[in-house]
Amino acid sequence: MDRVDTIVVGAGVAGLTAARLLSRSGRRVVLLEARDRIGGRVWSDREGGVTTDLGASWIHGINDSPVAAAAAAFGLRTAEFTVGGYQPYSRPIAYYGPSGVRLTDDEVERFVADIDAVDAELARVVAAIAPGRSYGEAVETALVAQGWEAERAERVREYLRHRTEEQYGVWIDDLDAHGLDDDSIDGDEVVFPDGYDALATHLATGLDVRLEHVVTSVRWSSDGVEVTTDHGVFTANRVVVTVPVGVLKSAEFVIEPPLPEAVAGAMARLEMNAFEKVFLSFRSKFWDDEVYAIRQQGPSGAWWHSWYDLTAVHGVPTLLTFAAGPAAQETRGWKQEKIVDSVLRELRRLYGDHVEDPTSVHVTSWQDDPYSRGSYAYMTVGSAPEDHDLLATPVGGVLHLAGEATWTDDPATVNAALRSGHRAASDVLGRPVPIEDAWAAD
């Protein structure tokens, strides 16, 4: 095909946002997507008439969120569901102690107060910690400062371990001490009853998207770029690459000449996580009423410790739990039936014979997806928050990287993906462009 102004690699939210803004600025853009669908890690399944978001689910805080603004402009239906962040009591939660007995309100209040005390100390520890230390080390320092007996400290320790796993899909000792610096929610969290992928559909309107075009190499020079796919070679003046870090670091995706050391170093210090979703739908609801989530403490909750009630969103009794970090790594390759049996064993520990076999199940496998190689990126020990933005440094005036891993303020979110696509478009154009143009009416 003829040379175009800009090639965008990847039709996730970052790529769609960049392509949409560039197209609206008069640039001729071609968007190359390896999958047979748009959306990337935003993927909604509608089997049996029930919408299930297998990838991104939440807007984590709607205040000043461009994703929330885009959703409103596109007329997308949302529902408040503020449990996306792993908070101790952002909404009513049924806590079960190590013995399997539900905690009283007073016991929950004391437990949450303990978490608040450690979090306050943890903020001071992380701010002063030497580079190259893990989040696990910071947590231990904050716990020692409390002077508590072992059992009390262990309950908070396991909570912080689970928070690390649910927020970033990684074992607490493998995450940098600053890896949860962005762990804050500004405003309500919302989900999409009709599917998050509607956002991608609206962003893609009018774009030249080439599906099932697997990019294998990007060659750049001062004269422009040459992008090789399994459907031939595409040439352009510039390229915006929005594939996940897992793909960027793979042997199957080559950038030549190699990225400059500063950019390559930032990429090396980020890694894709292990984080999968397990959705279980049932004929009837057997769990606690008027709670958003169920959590169990103790060794039995090492893997399956939190379940989120999606009944109001799905329209049928549904629980969502996560295989996160070690659980996702250990269960990788398990048959779906084995994973479900493992989850049900823990639910039956709490609710006994009231737990029937599920009527439908969804289990994701992002670790095995060749076009993502994980769910999202995290900071390995030794990385720094600024590595995210450093990864987005324009290269040679022609190569631009975007995606959730390239945004420092709240990486691992759709918000980060959208903002990074906006930044890439502004960099390509050489001038600021209003982010609102991504969702403004034609």
XYZ file of C-alpha atoms in Angstrom:
442
model
C 0.000 0.000 0.000
C 1.019 3.645 -0.310
C 3.076 5.289 2.400
C 0.913 6.840 5.126
C 1.564 9.529 7.685
C 1.422 7.277 10.749
C 1.140 3.572 11.484
C -0.318 2.635 14.860
C 0.494 -0.870 16.088
C -2.162 -2.312 18.384
C -5.909 -1.542 18.481
C -6.286 -1.383 22.251
C -7.460 1.816 23.920
C -4.025 3.468 23.625
C -3.742 2.725 19.918
C -7.332 3.659 19.145
C -6.990 6.949 21.025
C -3.771 7.879 19.215
C -5.189 6.901 15.829
C -8.443 8.762 16.426
C -6.711 11.987 17.463
C -4.247 11.818 14.583
C -7.003 11.120 12.052
C -9.040 14.016 13.386
C -5.971 16.218 12.898
C -5.875 15.358 9.216
C -3.235 12.637 9.276
C -3.600 9.483 7.206
C -3.373 6.643 9.722
C -3.404 2.860 9.411
C -3.929 0.803 12.553
C -2.510 -2.748 12.581
C -4.002 -5.250 15.046
C -2.851 -8.852 15.506
C -6.140 -10.090 16.959
C -9.410 -10.623 15.101
C -11.018 -7.921 17.256
C -10.289 -4.459 18.570
C -9.922 -3.547 22.253
C -6.750 -5.391 23.231
C -7.001 -6.123 26.937
C -10.516 -4.654 26.935
C -12.544 -7.717 25.963
C -16.221 -8.384 26.663
C -17.826 -11.809 26.279
C -21.605 -12.078 25.740
C -22.153 -15.816 25.958
C -25.650 -16.788 27.051
C -26.833 -13.198 26.960
C -24.673 -12.224 29.949
C -21.922 -9.646 29.449
C -18.623 -10.569 31.105
C -15.563 -8.324 30.949
C -12.650 -10.736 30.683
C -10.064 -7.974 30.651
C -10.456 -4.488 32.106
C -13.609 -4.093 34.209
C -13.482 -0.917 36.268
C -12.929 2.775 35.933
C -10.856 3.115 39.100
C -12.109 6.508 40.252
C -14.320 8.596 37.994
C -13.184 12.023 39.263
C -11.205 13.810 36.524
C -11.057 10.559 34.554
C -10.873 10.878 30.753
C -12.296 7.365 30.470
C -15.339 8.420 32.477
C -15.665 11.530 30.316
C -15.410 9.457 27.133
C -17.955 6.923 28.438
C -20.404 9.723 29.222
C -19.888 11.355 25.819
C -20.456 8.041 24.036
C -23.554 7.358 26.133
C -22.209 4.188 27.742
C -24.140 2.819 30.698
C -22.152 2.471 33.931
C -22.896 1.103 37.394
C -21.196 2.105 40.633
C -19.136 -0.755 42.069
C -16.456 0.574 44.386
C -14.465 -2.521 45.259
C -12.067 -2.573 42.308
C -9.212 -1.340 44.438
C -8.226 -3.791 47.167
C -9.502 -1.636 50.002
C -10.256 -2.928 53.536
C -13.782 -1.569 53.773
C -14.583 0.827 50.931
C -17.991 -0.902 50.799
C -19.511 -3.598 53.073
C -17.344 -6.717 53.083
C -18.017 -10.022 54.842
C -14.737 -11.034 56.509
C -14.183 -14.621 57.616
C -11.414 -15.405 60.091
C -8.894 -18.258 59.793
C -11.363 -20.630 61.471
C -14.000 -19.969 58.793
C -16.289 -18.001 61.114
C -17.464 -14.549 60.029
C -15.920 -11.690 61.993
C -18.151 -9.461 64.057
C -18.478 -5.769 63.240
C -16.189 -4.926 66.159
C -13.555 -7.400 64.965
C -13.682 -5.953 61.459
C -13.364 -2.439 62.844
C -10.227 -3.389 64.792
C -8.755 -5.175 61.777
C -9.346 -2.176 59.508
C -7.799 0.105 62.144
C -4.708 -2.119 62.159
C -4.451 -1.845 58.372
C -4.771 1.938 58.581
C -2.010 2.101 61.199
C 0.382 0.011 59.114
C -0.486 1.904 55.925
C 0.386 5.188 57.632
C 3.754 3.805 58.746
C 4.277 2.142 55.374
C 3.962 5.474 53.584
C 6.805 6.839 55.713
C 8.924 3.727 55.185
C 8.514 3.742 51.400
C 9.289 7.456 51.172
C 12.611 6.897 52.975
C 13.579 3.461 51.679
C 16.800 2.939 49.737
C 16.541 2.167 46.006
C 16.348 -1.471 45.039
C 14.223 -2.656 47.978
C 11.036 -4.680 47.653
C 7.542 -3.859 48.810
C 7.731 -6.925 51.033
C 10.745 -5.478 52.864
C 8.931 -2.190 53.365
C 5.896 -3.999 54.770
C 8.019 -5.936 57.274
C 9.648 -2.728 58.486
C 6.235 -1.108 58.967
C 4.916 -4.153 60.822
C 7.892 -4.367 63.185
C 7.298 -0.734 64.126
C 3.859 -1.685 65.512
C 5.275 -4.046 68.137
C 2.308 -6.424 67.799
C 2.122 -10.098 68.700
C 2.579 -12.561 65.822
C -1.062 -13.410 65.049
C -2.173 -9.799 64.865
C 0.732 -8.876 62.601
C 0.119 -11.912 60.373
C -3.444 -10.860 59.584
C -2.253 -7.477 58.299
C 0.756 -9.032 56.548
C -1.445 -11.396 54.550
C -3.844 -8.555 53.743
C -0.979 -6.500 52.297
C 0.301 -9.541 50.420
C -3.140 -10.072 48.882
C -3.423 -6.378 48.061
C -0.132 -6.576 46.178
C -1.342 -9.622 44.272
C -4.754 -8.193 43.385
C -3.387 -4.788 42.430
C -0.390 -5.978 40.416
C -0.558 -9.754 40.072
C 2.839 -10.309 41.659
C 4.352 -11.739 44.853
C 5.036 -9.033 47.415
C 8.826 -9.589 47.408
C 9.014 -9.239 43.607
C 7.414 -5.785 43.487
C 9.537 -2.690 44.010
C 8.868 -0.771 47.217
C 7.405 2.037 45.097
C 5.268 -0.321 43.042
C 2.050 0.638 44.819
C 2.646 4.379 44.969
C -0.325 4.822 42.619
C -2.669 2.810 44.870
C -5.310 5.473 45.359
C -8.884 5.895 44.173
C -10.350 9.331 43.396
C -14.117 9.073 43.390
C -16.466 6.164 42.882
C -15.441 3.171 40.810
C -17.807 2.049 38.069
C -18.233 -0.953 35.767
C -19.946 -1.376 32.403
C -23.060 -3.614 32.493
C -23.158 -3.648 28.664
C -19.435 -4.341 28.265
C -16.295 -2.205 28.489
C -15.538 -2.980 24.838
C -18.171 -0.434 23.789
C -15.534 2.206 24.576
C -13.181 0.645 22.023
C -15.977 0.350 19.462
C -16.742 4.061 19.686
C -13.072 5.076 19.561
C -12.591 2.937 16.434
C -15.405 4.580 14.470
C -14.127 5.748 11.085
C -10.582 4.428 11.535
C -8.676 2.276 9.039
C -8.153 -0.799 11.233
C -6.494 -3.894 9.750
C -7.353 -6.905 11.906
C -5.305 -10.131 11.982
C -2.179 -8.265 10.921
C 0.599 -9.642 13.124
C 3.533 -7.231 13.308
C 6.917 -8.929 13.591
C 9.318 -6.008 13.175
C 9.493 -2.224 13.239
C 12.463 -0.635 11.490
C 12.969 3.063 11.990
C 15.340 5.729 10.684
C 15.355 9.444 10.061
C 13.562 8.719 6.784
C 10.572 7.042 8.457
C 9.467 3.560 9.438
C 8.950 0.163 7.863
C 6.586 -2.209 9.637
C 6.642 -5.879 8.651
C 3.529 -8.006 9.131
C 2.286 -11.397 8.012
C 0.317 -9.474 5.365
C 3.270 -7.577 3.949
C 5.264 -4.443 4.667
C 3.748 -1.065 5.569
C 5.671 2.230 5.426
C 5.008 5.557 7.102
C 6.606 8.744 8.308
C 6.056 7.747 11.935
C 4.866 4.845 14.053
C 3.092 4.583 17.412
C 3.693 1.174 19.025
C 1.140 0.316 21.721
C 1.740 -3.415 22.267
C 2.122 -4.582 25.898
C 5.525 -4.805 27.569
C 5.367 -8.583 27.311
C 5.261 -8.353 23.521
C 7.873 -5.578 23.360
C 10.302 -7.809 25.263
C 9.593 -10.940 23.220
C 11.789 -12.338 20.454
C 8.771 -12.283 18.124
C 8.628 -8.470 18.067
C 11.799 -6.783 16.827
C 12.588 -3.058 16.852
C 15.593 -2.092 14.728
C 17.801 -0.308 15.458
C 17.350 -1.306 19.119
C 15.788 1.176 21.491
C 18.186 3.690 23.093
C 19.633 2.544 26.413
C 17.487 4.871 28.531
C 14.281 3.550 26.971
C 15.462 -0.053 26.824
C 16.553 0.121 30.458
C 13.133 1.315 31.565
C 11.513 -1.500 29.606
C 13.853 -4.078 31.169
C 12.827 -2.974 34.662
C 9.127 -3.531 33.943
C 7.593 -6.981 33.645
C 4.209 -8.485 32.784
C 2.265 -9.942 35.673
C 0.308 -13.132 36.333
C -3.324 -12.191 36.898
C -6.419 -14.122 35.824
C -10.143 -13.798 36.467
C -12.499 -16.586 37.520
C -16.227 -15.909 37.088
C -18.725 -18.342 38.632
C -22.481 -18.022 38.043
C -25.004 -19.961 40.107
C -28.715 -20.802 40.070
C -29.233 -19.036 43.382
C -27.290 -16.825 45.755
C -25.864 -18.624 48.794
C -23.541 -15.945 50.174
C -24.036 -13.020 52.545
C -26.637 -10.376 51.725
C -25.863 -6.682 51.315
C -22.117 -7.057 50.874
C -20.009 -6.246 47.865
C -17.336 -8.788 48.661
C -16.407 -11.815 50.779
C -12.902 -12.284 52.131
C -11.323 -15.056 54.161
C -8.227 -14.778 56.308
C -5.613 -17.360 57.172
C -3.718 -20.085 55.288
C -6.855 -21.324 53.516
C -7.026 -17.968 51.762
C -3.522 -18.144 50.319
C -4.961 -18.305 46.792
C -8.729 -17.828 46.942
C -9.334 -15.142 49.537
C -11.679 -12.621 47.930
C -14.935 -12.950 46.001
C -16.832 -10.016 44.493
C -20.604 -10.156 44.072
C -21.435 -9.218 40.462
C -25.104 -10.224 40.712
C -26.391 -6.678 40.300
C -24.226 -6.185 37.214
C -24.720 -9.577 35.537
C -28.366 -10.031 36.400
C -27.692 -13.585 37.652
C -25.970 -14.699 40.897
C -22.288 -14.334 40.045
C -19.028 -14.243 41.987
C -15.687 -13.038 40.650
C -12.383 -14.083 42.181
C -8.810 -13.643 40.981
C -5.915 -15.993 40.483
C -3.206 -13.449 41.188
C 0.567 -13.721 41.404
C 1.615 -17.167 42.708
C -1.940 -18.523 42.328
C -1.996 -17.575 38.644
C 1.449 -19.044 38.078
C 0.636 -22.301 39.871
C -2.728 -22.801 38.163
C -1.426 -21.902 34.716
C -2.090 -24.900 32.531
C -4.708 -26.365 34.862
C -7.929 -27.478 33.225
C -10.865 -25.227 33.977
C -12.574 -27.943 36.029
C -9.588 -28.208 38.367
C -9.508 -24.446 38.943
C -13.240 -24.371 39.643
C -12.993 -27.292 42.080
C -10.196 -25.482 43.917
C -12.290 -22.309 44.257
C -15.442 -24.187 45.283
C -13.525 -26.028 47.999
C -12.866 -22.698 49.731
C -16.401 -21.421 49.239
C -17.773 -24.637 50.742
C -15.447 -24.188 53.683
C -17.359 -20.971 54.411
C -20.882 -21.810 53.224
C -21.070 -25.605 53.348
C -23.612 -27.510 51.276
C -25.340 -24.311 50.200
C -22.668 -24.022 47.493
C -23.923 -25.766 44.349
C -21.941 -26.353 41.190
C -21.884 -23.242 38.994
C -24.131 -22.961 35.953
C -21.478 -21.154 33.918
C -17.775 -20.392 34.276
C -15.262 -18.073 32.650
C -11.532 -18.409 33.385
C -9.113 -16.088 31.594
C -5.652 -17.004 30.317
C -3.855 -13.721 29.653
C -0.495 -15.294 30.508
C -0.835 -17.526 27.456
C -2.102 -14.834 25.097
C 0.718 -14.249 22.571
C -0.443 -10.664 22.034
C -0.280 -9.638 25.687
C 1.782 -12.273 27.606
C 0.191 -11.192 30.871
C -2.489 -8.798 32.068
C -0.467 -5.633 32.712
C 2.996 -4.468 33.737
C 4.504 -4.052 37.194
C 7.693 -2.518 38.604
C 10.335 -5.111 39.368
C 12.660 -4.529 42.325
C 15.094 -1.794 41.316
C 12.728 0.064 39.030
C 11.365 3.549 39.674
C 7.961 5.126 38.968
C 9.477 7.379 36.314
C 10.407 4.297 34.279
C 6.847 4.324 32.969
C 7.170 7.779 31.421
C 10.752 7.080 30.380
C 9.496 4.195 28.268
C 7.436 6.695 26.261
C 10.427 8.847 25.269
C 10.129 9.551 21.504
C 12.888 7.816 19.558
C 14.549 9.427 16.561
C 11.586 11.704 16.029
C 9.703 8.838 14.374
C 9.086 6.042 16.913
C 6.649 6.490 19.804
C 5.669 3.963 22.481
C 2.322 4.114 24.268
C 0.118 1.905 26.431
C -0.733 1.446 30.103
C 2.879 0.670 31.024
C 4.064 4.051 29.708
C 2.020 6.258 32.055
C 3.391 6.964 35.542
C 0.414 8.356 37.463
C -1.862 5.309 37.305
C -0.312 2.562 35.186
C -2.112 -0.743 34.642
C -5.407 1.053 33.907
C -7.498 1.969 30.878
C -7.119 5.567 31.993
C -3.343 5.229 31.586
C -3.776 3.658 28.156
C -6.048 6.459 26.963
C -3.806 9.206 28.320
C -0.710 7.614 26.807
C -2.399 7.446 23.409
C -3.225 11.133 23.721
C 0.383 11.960 24.601
C 1.686 9.940 21.641
C -0.639 11.760 19.258
C 0.517 15.134 20.586
C 4.156 14.059 20.197
C 3.581 12.932 16.619
C 1.836 16.200 15.752
C 4.466 18.261 17.530
C 1.811 20.280 19.315
C -0.717 19.827 22.111
C -4.079 18.430 21.096
C -7.099 18.461 23.424
C -7.731 15.020 24.864
C -11.447 15.742 24.594
C -11.113 15.500 20.805
C -10.932 11.726 21.273
C -14.601 11.637 22.231
C -15.969 14.863 20.800
C -18.838 14.534 18.348
C -17.976 14.605 14.647
